[in-house]
Steps between C-alpha positions, in 0.01 A plus 500: 500500500427134431195355336367218718235396251552166323626502142529241224591228448178378658452155646283265292316193613265260324191318619549123481259475206667782306841340556373163374357669191831676439696176539269329248548768232709433190846657501401798282216588738724473807759727335241773440360464851850534648564807284170651618598414859825692456303803380258482795751461780714790376218746425468800732127420517405146387147620427627743232249766601425796276464575133762318293681400817583162347644656183846388614396132488592273209235499226383149592400593858202706613394559859150601604264465796300179494188707576491865395300582812787379723820667378677401824389138478633203302668578168551294188813484289404402145785320325566465128172643381285286729682166469551508873455706812586545864255631755666654803452724798746747646497567872700808590588410856751724670743227597473253212291599196407195298356400165293181513418316178159341540455361150730406212376388159651416162333361190 
């Protein structure tokens, strides 16, 4: 029996504004964003649903819903204790599931 459902690594795309913000970040910010990207695209569920589901993440990354009332909506990845973040959505399409970064920020 084969499993026809998509599996990681997931595709990731950026809005034009998020990509510009990423490109403008200092090198240390870009490195952390790329490390967070690697965690997201390889996660079985990029929304890390459930209690302590993100316990396997490095200590400098936390993932949570942007609005607690919409657990299936946009999520935020807090980086380095709030020095930066990514806001993204995950669309679990059958053919090509995709993560879309809609905002990138670094202080």
